[in-house]
Amino acid sequence: MRAFENGLFGVNTEVTRKGFFGGLSAQLINNRKMFAGDAFPSGWECDGFEFVKDRREESLCGSNFVILKNGTMRQSSDVIALKEGAEYEAKVWVRGISEGTVITFGLEDHSHEQGGGSGSGLSGTFSVPGAEPGEYTELSFRFRGKDIDGGTFFIKCDGVAAVFEASLMDTDNYYGMRKDVIEAMKYIAPTSVRFPGGCAADHLTWRESMKAPEFRIPVSGGDKWFLFPDTYNQDCLDICVNEFMMLVKALGAEPELTVSYILSDGNDAFDYVEYVNGGPDTKYGAIRQALGFDAFNVKLWYIGNEVYFFGGEYQRDPVLAAARNDELIAAMRRADDSIIPVVGLTWAESFKQWNRDFVAASKSEYVYVSYHNYIGILPDATQGVNGMATCEMLEGNFADGEDIGLNFYKDDLFGADFDRILVCADEWNYTWGKESSNGLFFSNALQFHFLAASGAKYHIKRADFFMPVNEGMISVKGNDVVLESSAELFRLMAGHKDGVITACGVVSGCEDLDILCTDHSDHLYVSVVNRKSAPVLLRFDGYVIKNCVQIKTGEYSFDNNDWERVEDCGILYGHSAGFFMLETGN
């Protein structure tokens, strides 16, 4: 018998794809700082304009900008979704170049005849004085929304003006984040949240947190096409360290942060920890305090992310990577000796020797190591196999309680030294970048069972699902926020918290069932996943069912997402999961 690890309920919130923009972020304008594009800013339709890319120092956010010359720029998007009666604030940051310039901006309202939306109540008009390069004027107004899906935001200039950035947000936001998405995350009730997730850590510059969002320099995803494909390969850093810490506070979760091998050295890592954890008497702690935030006291810090894949010179040289790892950990501990570092490793076949050399060369003391495991490899069906052959393969997944990657950690990489190691499965899911489906749910249910049931053998102390918003748990489309089957899985698996994993002999007909049972002194909590398509009749001998819930799925595939939560205690349907609270019968 062994304790169920409550730390398995973490989530990894990478700043990527539609997880933030179009998901958690309340911002409705894409490429709002004009960073992306060649001849024009991507996502915008422009006329009467000049696109400036070689004078970023003139912009308040260090980005490209547009000069409108009696011109107009528009953005139409399904993310621009408004609600009747909700209050919104529209902003633009501009510099008047000609005298007597007039700027009109806001939402086009096609129910009115006025050109460009003027007079509709959804736009505002302002006179802008001429100004010198490097100066700017912030224009803003608030308005009550109408029910609009796929709206158009416009900026119209009579005269000549530089447009540096734009913003459109519901005023009822929480540090720039959507309250309805946060409420959905509260339903999942994560025990911990990681930021900025994985690969995005090598692009997010934490020092930008010391600025207001409109002054933060946008970042590029570089050659990592999978990071920001929905925001033109760039992120505006609207959600940075401060906002993330407010998110975990709202969720009642433990924060986890990642320091970059690529962007940080020892000095920068020291400053980062001091900004996050330092007292008001420290240099960076005082800056944070002046921004209105007390010490965040983050204990768990990931040292790099997938350096063996994307680490440049550190990918090529594991001994050099170990030296950088040692440098970062030592510097961070000088800033706060209570931090807990998590060292990034992998089980990938082509990098096994890299890991052996890295571990052998590392001189740092550490206990926690990182582990990533995506069953489906890639989200594109032309690259990964997501058809029925994969569905059939998943039916036997984890049936033996073994994992090839963790076996490498246990039997090869650390061997006898594995007794001191604790594993953070900080990225796990069927795959990344894929929306909810019955196939994804089924894989996640079996994998969650495995993390719990085999945790003692593999020393799995914590786990972070990758990632909750728009990649399997919470679907955000316009004004709609939908809790998916994997979110319900998290919610119901929480019944195992604070229990003791025990052998379960209370279910008959177990051949095709994956069972997890925890003892809570006054009751048993049992979760059961049906590996096959045929329904199974359940019988709990000697126990009374006090409560039962089932996540019943429809067609078993990666193309269908028809599921429902039902109270059915007798039959467990195919590829579905049941959750039962049992008490001893008389």
PDB file of C-alpha atoms in Angstrom, residues 60-338:
ATOM      1  CA  LEU A  60       7.070  52.417 -27.218  1.00  0.00           C
ATOM      2  CA  CYS A  61       7.315  48.594 -27.330  1.00  0.00           C
ATOM      3  CA  GLY A  62      10.406  48.212 -29.493  1.00  0.00           C
ATOM      4  CA  SER A  63       8.474  46.796 -32.426  1.00  0.00           C
ATOM      5  CA  ASN A  64       7.631  47.525 -36.051  1.00  0.00           C
ATOM      6  CA  PHE A  65       4.916  50.078 -36.713  1.00  0.00           C
ATOM      7  CA  VAL A  66       2.605  51.450 -39.387  1.00  0.00           C
ATOM      8  CA  ILE A  67       2.437  55.007 -40.699  1.00  0.00           C
ATOM      9  CA  LEU A  68      -1.089  55.725 -41.940  1.00  0.00           C
ATOM     10  CA  LYS A  69      -1.340  58.469 -44.568  1.00  0.00           C
ATOM     11  CA  ASN A  70      -5.045  59.196 -44.883  1.00  0.00           C
ATOM     12  CA  GLY A  71      -5.348  55.429 -44.650  1.00  0.00           C
ATOM     13  CA  THR A  72      -7.092  52.655 -42.743  1.00  0.00           C
ATOM     14  CA  MET A  73      -6.028  49.361 -41.200  1.00  0.00           C
ATOM     15  CA  ARG A  74      -8.423  46.560 -40.282  1.00  0.00           C
ATOM     16  CA  GLN A  75      -8.300  43.216 -38.550  1.00  0.00           C
ATOM     17  CA  SER A  76     -11.105  40.656 -38.828  1.00  0.00           C
ATOM     18  CA  SER A  77     -10.932  37.589 -36.582  1.00  0.00           C
ATOM     19  CA  ASP A  78     -13.078  34.977 -34.889  1.00  0.00           C
ATOM     20  CA  VAL A  79     -11.261  35.920 -31.669  1.00  0.00           C
ATOM     21  CA  ILE A  80     -12.942  39.356 -31.868  1.00  0.00           C
ATOM     22  CA  ALA A  81     -16.144  38.220 -30.185  1.00  0.00           C
ATOM     23  CA  LEU A  82     -18.229  40.624 -28.101  1.00  0.00           C
ATOM     24  CA  LYS A  83     -21.197  40.161 -25.781  1.00  0.00           C
ATOM     25  CA  GLU A  84     -24.269  42.319 -25.546  1.00  0.00           C
ATOM     26  CA  GLY A  85     -23.968  44.672 -22.576  1.00  0.00           C
ATOM     27  CA  ALA A  86     -20.415  43.761 -21.560  1.00  0.00           C
ATOM     28  CA  GLU A  87     -18.006  46.677 -21.233  1.00  0.00           C
ATOM     29  CA  TYR A  88     -14.924  46.842 -23.449  1.00  0.00           C
ATOM     30  CA  GLU A  89     -11.979  49.169 -23.716  1.00  0.00           C
ATOM     31  CA  ALA A  90     -10.341  49.951 -27.052  1.00  0.00           C
ATOM     32  CA  LYS A  91      -6.889  51.544 -27.175  1.00  0.00           C
ATOM     33  CA  VAL A  92      -4.343  52.649 -29.722  1.00  0.00           C
ATOM     34  CA  TRP A  93      -0.907  54.105 -29.174  1.00  0.00           C
ATOM     35  CA  VAL A  94      -0.010  56.572 -31.927  1.00  0.00           C
ATOM     36  CA  ARG A  95       2.238  59.519 -32.805  1.00  0.00           C
ATOM     37  CA  GLY A  96       0.800  62.380 -34.799  1.00  0.00           C
ATOM     38  CA  ILE A  97       3.076  63.347 -37.675  1.00  0.00           C
ATOM     39  CA  SER A  98       0.982  65.977 -39.451  1.00  0.00           C
ATOM     40  CA  GLU A  99      -0.867  68.765 -37.701  1.00  0.00           C
ATOM     41  CA  GLY A 100      -4.626  68.356 -37.357  1.00  0.00           C
ATOM     42  CA  THR A 101      -4.525  64.551 -37.587  1.00  0.00           C
ATOM     43  CA  VAL A 102      -7.743  62.778 -36.636  1.00  0.00           C
ATOM     44  CA  ILE A 103      -7.823  59.106 -35.551  1.00  0.00           C
ATOM     45  CA  THR A 104     -11.021  57.045 -35.494  1.00  0.00           C
ATOM     46  CA  PHE A 105     -10.837  53.475 -34.199  1.00  0.00           C
ATOM     47  CA  GLY A 106     -12.967  50.711 -32.738  1.00  0.00           C
ATOM     48  CA  LEU A 107     -15.359  48.042 -33.996  1.00  0.00           C
ATOM     49  CA  GLU A 108     -17.099  48.177 -37.327  1.00  0.00           C
ATOM     50  CA  ASP A 109     -20.855  47.950 -36.898  1.00  0.00           C
ATOM     51  CA  HIS A 110     -22.456  46.861 -40.143  1.00  0.00           C
ATOM     52  CA  SER A 111     -25.933  47.537 -38.802  1.00  0.00           C
ATOM     53  CA  HIS A 112     -25.164  51.236 -39.306  1.00  0.00           C
ATOM     54  CA  GLU A 113     -24.590  53.095 -42.523  1.00  0.00           C
ATOM     55  CA  GLN A 114     -21.662  55.208 -41.321  1.00  0.00           C
ATOM     56  CA  GLY A 115     -18.432  54.306 -43.067  1.00  0.00           C
ATOM     57  CA  GLY A 116     -15.838  52.593 -40.933  1.00  0.00           C
ATOM     58  CA  GLY A 117     -18.202  52.245 -38.007  1.00  0.00           C
ATOM     59  CA  SER A 118     -18.238  55.918 -37.050  1.00  0.00           C
ATOM     60  CA  GLY A 119     -21.233  56.923 -34.959  1.00  0.00           C
ATOM     61  CA  SER A 120     -22.148  53.354 -34.078  1.00  0.00           C
ATOM     62  CA  GLY A 121     -21.183  53.649 -30.418  1.00  0.00           C
ATOM     63  CA  LEU A 122     -18.470  51.045 -30.983  1.00  0.00           C
ATOM     64  CA  SER A 123     -15.831  53.554 -32.146  1.00  0.00           C
ATOM     65  CA  GLY A 124     -14.276  56.792 -31.010  1.00  0.00           C
ATOM     66  CA  THR A 125     -12.739  59.780 -32.791  1.00  0.00           C
ATOM     67  CA  PHE A 126      -9.769  61.792 -31.473  1.00  0.00           C
ATOM     68  CA  SER A 127      -7.617  64.718 -32.582  1.00  0.00           C
ATOM     69  CA  VAL A 128      -3.922  63.942 -32.282  1.00  0.00           C
ATOM     70  CA  PRO A 129      -1.268  66.665 -32.050  1.00  0.00           C
ATOM     71  CA  GLY A 130       1.980  66.410 -33.951  1.00  0.00           C
ATOM     72  CA  ALA A 131       4.885  64.962 -31.954  1.00  0.00           C
ATOM     73  CA  GLU A 132       8.579  64.203 -32.250  1.00  0.00           C
ATOM     74  CA  PRO A 133       9.981  60.710 -32.970  1.00  0.00           C
ATOM     75  CA  GLY A 134      10.067  58.648 -29.776  1.00  0.00           C
ATOM     76  CA  GLU A 135       6.922  60.275 -28.409  1.00  0.00           C
ATOM     77  CA  TYR A 136       3.452  58.737 -28.394  1.00  0.00           C
ATOM     78  CA  THR A 137      -0.156  59.426 -27.455  1.00  0.00           C
ATOM     79  CA  GLU A 138      -2.392  56.838 -25.836  1.00  0.00           C
ATOM     80  CA  LEU A 139      -5.996  56.994 -27.009  1.00  0.00           C
ATOM     81  CA  SER A 140      -8.733  54.977 -25.337  1.00  0.00           C
ATOM     82  CA  PHE A 141     -12.464  54.776 -24.843  1.00  0.00           C
ATOM     83  CA  ARG A 142     -14.936  52.364 -23.302  1.00  0.00           C
ATOM     84  CA  PHE A 143     -18.183  51.120 -24.763  1.00  0.00           C
ATOM     85  CA  ARG A 144     -20.948  48.580 -24.246  1.00  0.00           C
ATOM     86  CA  GLY A 145     -20.708  45.624 -26.548  1.00  0.00           C
ATOM     87  CA  LYS A 146     -23.168  43.990 -28.900  1.00  0.00           C
ATOM     88  CA  ASP A 147     -23.369  40.313 -29.749  1.00  0.00           C
ATOM     89  CA  ILE A 148     -20.647  40.090 -32.394  1.00  0.00           C
ATOM     90  CA  ASP A 149     -18.854  36.977 -33.603  1.00  0.00           C
ATOM     91  CA  GLY A 150     -15.934  37.404 -35.951  1.00  0.00           C
ATOM     92  CA  GLY A 151     -15.768  41.171 -35.600  1.00  0.00           C
ATOM     93  CA  THR A 152     -13.591  43.738 -37.387  1.00  0.00           C
ATOM     94  CA  PHE A 153     -11.377  46.213 -35.535  1.00  0.00           C
ATOM     95  CA  PHE A 154     -10.287  49.263 -37.532  1.00  0.00           C
ATOM     96  CA  ILE A 155      -8.003  52.286 -37.208  1.00  0.00           C
ATOM     97  CA  LYS A 156      -8.672  55.176 -39.609  1.00  0.00           C
ATOM     98  CA  CYS A 157      -6.378  58.174 -39.986  1.00  0.00           C
ATOM     99  CA  ASP A 158      -7.279  61.539 -41.524  1.00  0.00           C
ATOM    100  CA  GLY A 159      -3.820  63.020 -41.836  1.00  0.00           C
ATOM    101  CA  VAL A 160      -0.534  61.253 -41.105  1.00  0.00           C
ATOM    102  CA  ALA A 161       0.215  59.265 -37.943  1.00  0.00           C
ATOM    103  CA  ALA A 162       2.364  56.385 -36.767  1.00  0.00           C
ATOM    104  CA  VAL A 163       0.387  53.516 -35.202  1.00  0.00           C
ATOM    105  CA  PHE A 164       2.473  51.570 -32.699  1.00  0.00           C
ATOM    106  CA  GLU A 165      -0.020  49.134 -31.206  1.00  0.00           C
ATOM    107  CA  ALA A 166      -3.681  48.476 -30.501  1.00  0.00           C
ATOM    108  CA  SER A 167      -5.747  46.733 -27.845  1.00  0.00           C
ATOM    109  CA  LEU A 168      -9.310  45.545 -27.342  1.00  0.00           C
ATOM    110  CA  MET A 169     -10.290  43.871 -24.090  1.00  0.00           C
ATOM    111  CA  ASP A 170     -13.268  43.160 -21.876  1.00  0.00           C
ATOM    112  CA  THR A 171     -12.793  45.498 -18.907  1.00  0.00           C
ATOM    113  CA  ASP A 172     -13.917  42.723 -16.572  1.00  0.00           C
ATOM    114  CA  ASN A 173     -10.607  40.878 -16.865  1.00  0.00           C
ATOM    115  CA  TYR A 174      -8.186  39.611 -14.256  1.00  0.00           C
ATOM    116  CA  TYR A 175      -4.693  40.959 -14.925  1.00  0.00           C
ATOM    117  CA  GLY A 176      -5.369  40.712 -18.655  1.00  0.00           C
ATOM    118  CA  MET A 177      -6.865  37.209 -18.438  1.00  0.00           C
ATOM    119  CA  ARG A 178     -10.390  35.961 -19.069  1.00  0.00           C
ATOM    120  CA  LYS A 179     -12.314  35.297 -15.886  1.00  0.00           C
ATOM    121  CA  ASP A 180     -14.474  32.628 -17.540  1.00  0.00           C
ATOM    122  CA  VAL A 181     -11.383  30.649 -18.564  1.00  0.00           C
ATOM    123  CA  ILE A 182      -9.941  31.028 -15.074  1.00  0.00           C
ATOM    124  CA  GLU A 183     -13.210  29.692 -13.648  1.00  0.00           C
ATOM    125  CA  ALA A 184     -12.905  26.680 -15.950  1.00  0.00           C
ATOM    126  CA  MET A 185      -9.356  26.132 -14.686  1.00  0.00           C
ATOM    127  CA  LYS A 186     -10.651  26.316 -11.121  1.00  0.00           C
ATOM    128  CA  TYR A 187     -13.007  23.452 -11.965  1.00  0.00           C
ATOM    129  CA  ILE A 188      -9.971  21.347 -12.907  1.00  0.00           C
ATOM    130  CA  ALA A 189      -8.364  22.431  -9.607  1.00  0.00           C
ATOM    131  CA  PRO A 190      -4.686  21.992 -10.540  1.00  0.00           C
ATOM    132  CA  THR A 191      -2.290  21.523  -7.647  1.00  0.00           C
ATOM    133  CA  SER A 192       0.502  23.272  -9.553  1.00  0.00           C
ATOM    134  CA  VAL A 193       0.929  25.312 -12.729  1.00  0.00           C
ATOM    135  CA  ARG A 194       4.112  25.584 -14.805  1.00  0.00           C
ATOM    136  CA  PHE A 195       5.099  28.708 -16.773  1.00  0.00           C
ATOM    137  CA  PRO A 196       6.095  29.587 -19.424  1.00  0.00           C
ATOM    138  CA  GLY A 197       5.719  25.927 -20.116  1.00  0.00           C
ATOM    139  CA  GLY A 198       8.379  24.236 -22.181  1.00  0.00           C
ATOM    140  CA  CYS A 199      10.052  25.542 -25.345  1.00  0.00           C
ATOM    141  CA  ALA A 200       8.569  29.031 -24.890  1.00  0.00           C
ATOM    142  CA  ALA A 201      10.958  29.463 -21.954  1.00  0.00           C
ATOM    143  CA  ASP A 202      13.741  30.040 -24.483  1.00  0.00           C
ATOM    144  CA  HIS A 203      11.822  32.998 -25.942  1.00  0.00           C
ATOM    145  CA  LEU A 204      10.212  34.672 -22.943  1.00  0.00           C
ATOM    146  CA  THR A 205      12.386  37.346 -21.363  1.00  0.00           C
ATOM    147  CA  TRP A 206      11.380  37.599 -17.709  1.00  0.00           C
ATOM    148  CA  ARG A 207      12.752  41.150 -17.411  1.00  0.00           C
ATOM    149  CA  GLU A 208       9.868  42.382 -19.551  1.00  0.00           C
ATOM    150  CA  SER A 209       7.684  41.662 -16.490  1.00  0.00           C
ATOM    151  CA  MET A 210       9.106  44.836 -14.977  1.00  0.00           C
ATOM    152  CA  LYS A 211       7.210  46.838 -17.608  1.00  0.00           C
ATOM    153  CA  ALA A 212       3.507  47.406 -18.189  1.00  0.00           C
ATOM    154  CA  PRO A 213       2.224  45.124 -20.995  1.00  0.00           C
ATOM    155  CA  GLU A 214       2.122  47.920 -23.593  1.00  0.00           C
ATOM    156  CA  PHE A 215       5.855  48.541 -23.152  1.00  0.00           C
ATOM    157  CA  ARG A 216       6.974  44.897 -23.358  1.00  0.00           C
ATOM    158  CA  ILE A 217       9.003  43.977 -26.421  1.00  0.00           C
ATOM    159  CA  PRO A 218       7.266  41.194 -28.404  1.00  0.00           C
ATOM    160  CA  VAL A 219       9.207  37.992 -28.983  1.00  0.00           C
ATOM    161  CA  SER A 220       9.624  35.723 -31.984  1.00  0.00           C
ATOM    162  CA  GLY A 221       9.303  31.948 -31.976  1.00  0.00           C
ATOM    163  CA  GLY A 222      12.272  31.747 -34.328  1.00  0.00           C
ATOM    164  CA  ASP A 223      12.450  28.419 -36.146  1.00  0.00           C
ATOM    165  CA  LYS A 224      10.043  26.743 -33.717  1.00  0.00           C
ATOM    166  CA  TRP A 225       7.012  26.768 -36.005  1.00  0.00           C
ATOM    167  CA  PHE A 226       4.923  24.985 -33.390  1.00  0.00           C
ATOM    168  CA  LEU A 227       5.135  27.724 -30.746  1.00  0.00           C
ATOM    169  CA  PHE A 228       3.135  30.687 -32.063  1.00  0.00           C
ATOM    170  CA  PRO A 229       1.472  29.598 -35.331  1.00  0.00           C
ATOM    171  CA  ASP A 230      -1.792  31.317 -34.403  1.00  0.00           C
ATOM    172  CA  THR A 231      -0.110  34.667 -33.670  1.00  0.00           C
ATOM    173  CA  TYR A 232       2.173  34.918 -36.709  1.00  0.00           C
ATOM    174  CA  ASN A 233       5.170  33.378 -34.944  1.00  0.00           C
ATOM    175  CA  GLN A 234       5.265  36.040 -32.237  1.00  0.00           C
ATOM    176  CA  ASP A 235       3.963  36.727 -28.771  1.00  0.00           C
ATOM    177  CA  CYS A 236       3.292  40.157 -27.255  1.00  0.00           C
ATOM    178  CA  LEU A 237       4.082  39.043 -23.679  1.00  0.00           C
ATOM    179  CA  ASP A 238       0.737  40.299 -22.430  1.00  0.00           C
ATOM    180  CA  ILE A 239       0.932  37.518 -19.836  1.00  0.00           C
ATOM    181  CA  CYS A 240       4.336  37.400 -18.199  1.00  0.00           C
ATOM    182  CA  VAL A 241       5.631  36.485 -14.730  1.00  0.00           C
ATOM    183  CA  ASN A 242       3.478  38.918 -12.717  1.00  0.00           C
ATOM    184  CA  GLU A 243       0.256  37.921 -14.457  1.00  0.00           C
ATOM    185  CA  PHE A 244       1.107  34.232 -14.136  1.00  0.00           C
ATOM    186  CA  MET A 245       1.644  34.578 -10.408  1.00  0.00           C
ATOM    187  CA  MET A 246      -1.760  36.233 -10.087  1.00  0.00           C
ATOM    188  CA  LEU A 247      -3.250  33.325 -12.034  1.00  0.00           C
ATOM    189  CA  VAL A 248      -1.874  30.685  -9.678  1.00  0.00           C
ATOM    190  CA  LYS A 249      -3.027  32.793  -6.739  1.00  0.00           C
ATOM    191  CA  ALA A 250      -6.568  32.787  -8.161  1.00  0.00           C
ATOM    192  CA  LEU A 251      -6.360  29.024  -8.706  1.00  0.00           C
ATOM    193  CA  GLY A 252      -4.934  28.304  -5.268  1.00  0.00           C
ATOM    194  CA  ALA A 253      -2.142  26.357  -6.974  1.00  0.00           C
ATOM    195  CA  GLU A 254       1.622  26.099  -6.544  1.00  0.00           C
ATOM    196  CA  PRO A 255       3.671  27.996  -9.154  1.00  0.00           C
ATOM    197  CA  GLU A 256       6.472  26.374 -11.150  1.00  0.00           C
ATOM    198  CA  LEU A 257       8.862  28.458 -13.262  1.00  0.00           C
ATOM    199  CA  THR A 258      11.417  27.630 -15.941  1.00  0.00           C
ATOM    200  CA  VAL A 259      14.794  29.316 -16.411  1.00  0.00           C
ATOM    201  CA  SER A 260      16.297  29.236 -19.904  1.00  0.00           C
ATOM    202  CA  TYR A 261      19.717  27.868 -20.858  1.00  0.00           C
ATOM    203  CA  ILE A 262      19.599  30.056 -23.958  1.00  0.00           C
ATOM    204  CA  LEU A 263      18.478  33.403 -22.516  1.00  0.00           C
ATOM    205  CA  SER A 264      20.024  33.143 -19.058  1.00  0.00           C
ATOM    206  CA  ASP A 265      23.452  32.803 -17.537  1.00  0.00           C
ATOM    207  CA  GLY A 266      24.288  32.659 -13.856  1.00  0.00           C
ATOM    208  CA  ASN A 267      23.927  36.412 -13.359  1.00  0.00           C
ATOM    209  CA  ASP A 268      20.570  36.553 -15.107  1.00  0.00           C
ATOM    210  CA  ALA A 269      19.272  33.484 -13.256  1.00  0.00           C
ATOM    211  CA  PHE A 270      20.294  35.072  -9.936  1.00  0.00           C
ATOM    212  CA  ASP A 271      18.397  38.241 -10.863  1.00  0.00           C
ATOM    213  CA  TYR A 272      15.364  36.208 -11.956  1.00  0.00           C
ATOM    214  CA  VAL A 273      15.104  34.364  -8.635  1.00  0.00           C
ATOM    215  CA  GLU A 274      15.675  37.614  -6.756  1.00  0.00           C
ATOM    216  CA  TYR A 275      12.879  39.307  -8.708  1.00  0.00           C
ATOM    217  CA  VAL A 276      10.513  36.433  -7.948  1.00  0.00           C
ATOM    218  CA  ASN A 277      11.502  35.581  -4.371  1.00  0.00           C
ATOM    219  CA  GLY A 278      13.689  38.413  -3.062  1.00  0.00           C
ATOM    220  CA  GLY A 279      12.678  40.662  -0.230  1.00  0.00           C
ATOM    221  CA  PRO A 280      12.017  44.398  -0.663  1.00  0.00           C
ATOM    222  CA  ASP A 281      15.561  45.073   0.516  1.00  0.00           C
ATOM    223  CA  THR A 282      17.057  43.350  -2.564  1.00  0.00           C
ATOM    224  CA  LYS A 283      17.621  45.087  -5.906  1.00  0.00           C
ATOM    225  CA  TYR A 284      15.059  43.175  -7.952  1.00  0.00           C
ATOM    226  CA  GLY A 285      12.767  42.408  -5.060  1.00  0.00           C
ATOM    227  CA  ALA A 286      12.424  46.169  -4.568  1.00  0.00           C
ATOM    228  CA  ILE A 287      11.470  46.597  -8.237  1.00  0.00           C
ATOM    229  CA  ARG A 288       8.806  43.900  -7.922  1.00  0.00           C
ATOM    230  CA  GLN A 289       7.557  45.446  -4.693  1.00  0.00           C
ATOM    231  CA  ALA A 290       7.286  48.848  -6.380  1.00  0.00           C
ATOM    232  CA  LEU A 291       5.054  47.231  -9.011  1.00  0.00           C
ATOM    233  CA  GLY A 292       2.681  46.187  -6.219  1.00  0.00           C
ATOM    234  CA  PHE A 293       3.655  42.542  -5.730  1.00  0.00           C
ATOM    235  CA  ASP A 294       4.976  40.877  -2.600  1.00  0.00           C
ATOM    236  CA  ALA A 295       7.551  38.099  -2.904  1.00  0.00           C
ATOM    237  CA  PHE A 296       6.105  35.227  -4.932  1.00  0.00           C
ATOM    238  CA  ASN A 297       8.143  32.546  -3.110  1.00  0.00           C
ATOM    239  CA  VAL A 298       8.389  30.057  -5.972  1.00  0.00           C
ATOM    240  CA  LYS A 299      10.147  26.874  -4.847  1.00  0.00           C
ATOM    241  CA  LEU A 300      10.169  24.603  -7.921  1.00  0.00           C
ATOM    242  CA  TRP A 301      12.358  25.806 -10.836  1.00  0.00           C
ATOM    243  CA  TYR A 302      12.915  23.858 -14.051  1.00  0.00           C
ATOM    244  CA  ILE A 303      16.483  24.284 -15.292  1.00  0.00           C
ATOM    245  CA  GLY A 304      16.075  24.593 -19.040  1.00  0.00           C
ATOM    246  CA  ASN A 305      13.623  22.720 -21.216  1.00  0.00           C
ATOM    247  CA  GLU A 306      14.445  19.982 -23.732  1.00  0.00           C
ATOM    248  CA  VAL A 307      18.007  21.279 -24.089  1.00  0.00           C
ATOM    249  CA  TYR A 308      18.897  17.992 -25.779  1.00  0.00           C
ATOM    250  CA  PHE A 309      16.471  18.905 -28.616  1.00  0.00           C
ATOM    251  CA  PHE A 310      16.685  22.689 -28.890  1.00  0.00           C
ATOM    252  CA  GLY A 311      19.748  23.740 -26.905  1.00  0.00           C
ATOM    253  CA  GLY A 312      22.068  24.760 -29.745  1.00  0.00           C
ATOM    254  CA  GLU A 313      25.613  24.338 -28.494  1.00  0.00           C
ATOM    255  CA  TYR A 314      24.297  22.618 -25.368  1.00  0.00           C
ATOM    256  CA  GLN A 315      22.434  20.108 -27.507  1.00  0.00           C
ATOM    257  CA  ARG A 316      25.683  19.297 -29.261  1.00  0.00           C
ATOM    258  CA  ASP A 317      27.788  19.101 -26.106  1.00  0.00           C
ATOM    259  CA  PRO A 318      26.273  17.453 -22.993  1.00  0.00           C
ATOM    260  CA  VAL A 319      29.363  18.248 -20.898  1.00  0.00           C
ATOM    261  CA  LEU A 320      28.949  21.948 -21.734  1.00  0.00           C
ATOM    262  CA  ALA A 321      25.232  21.607 -20.926  1.00  0.00           C
ATOM    263  CA  ALA A 322      26.082  20.102 -17.530  1.00  0.00           C
ATOM    264  CA  ALA A 323      28.408  23.024 -16.804  1.00  0.00           C
ATOM    265  CA  ARG A 324      25.665  25.531 -17.677  1.00  0.00           C
ATOM    266  CA  ASN A 325      23.219  23.536 -15.540  1.00  0.00           C
ATOM    267  CA  ASP A 326      25.653  23.730 -12.603  1.00  0.00           C
ATOM    268  CA  GLU A 327      26.163  27.460 -13.178  1.00  0.00           C
ATOM    269  CA  LEU A 328      22.448  28.209 -13.185  1.00  0.00           C
ATOM    270  CA  ILE A 329      21.640  26.110 -10.115  1.00  0.00           C
ATOM    271  CA  ALA A 330      24.509  27.574  -8.091  1.00  0.00           C
ATOM    272  CA  ALA A 331      23.510  31.154  -8.976  1.00  0.00           C
ATOM    273  CA  MET A 332      19.850  30.562  -8.214  1.00  0.00           C
ATOM    274  CA  ARG A 333      20.680  29.023  -4.854  1.00  0.00           C
ATOM    275  CA  ARG A 334      22.772  32.084  -3.999  1.00  0.00           C
ATOM    276  CA  ALA A 335      19.644  34.162  -4.528  1.00  0.00           C
ATOM    277  CA  ASP A 336      17.448  31.730  -2.560  1.00  0.00           C
ATOM    278  CA  ASP A 337      18.907  28.565  -1.067  1.00  0.00           C
ATOM    279  CA  SER A 338      15.433  27.057  -0.602  1.00  0.00           C
TER     280      SER A 338
END
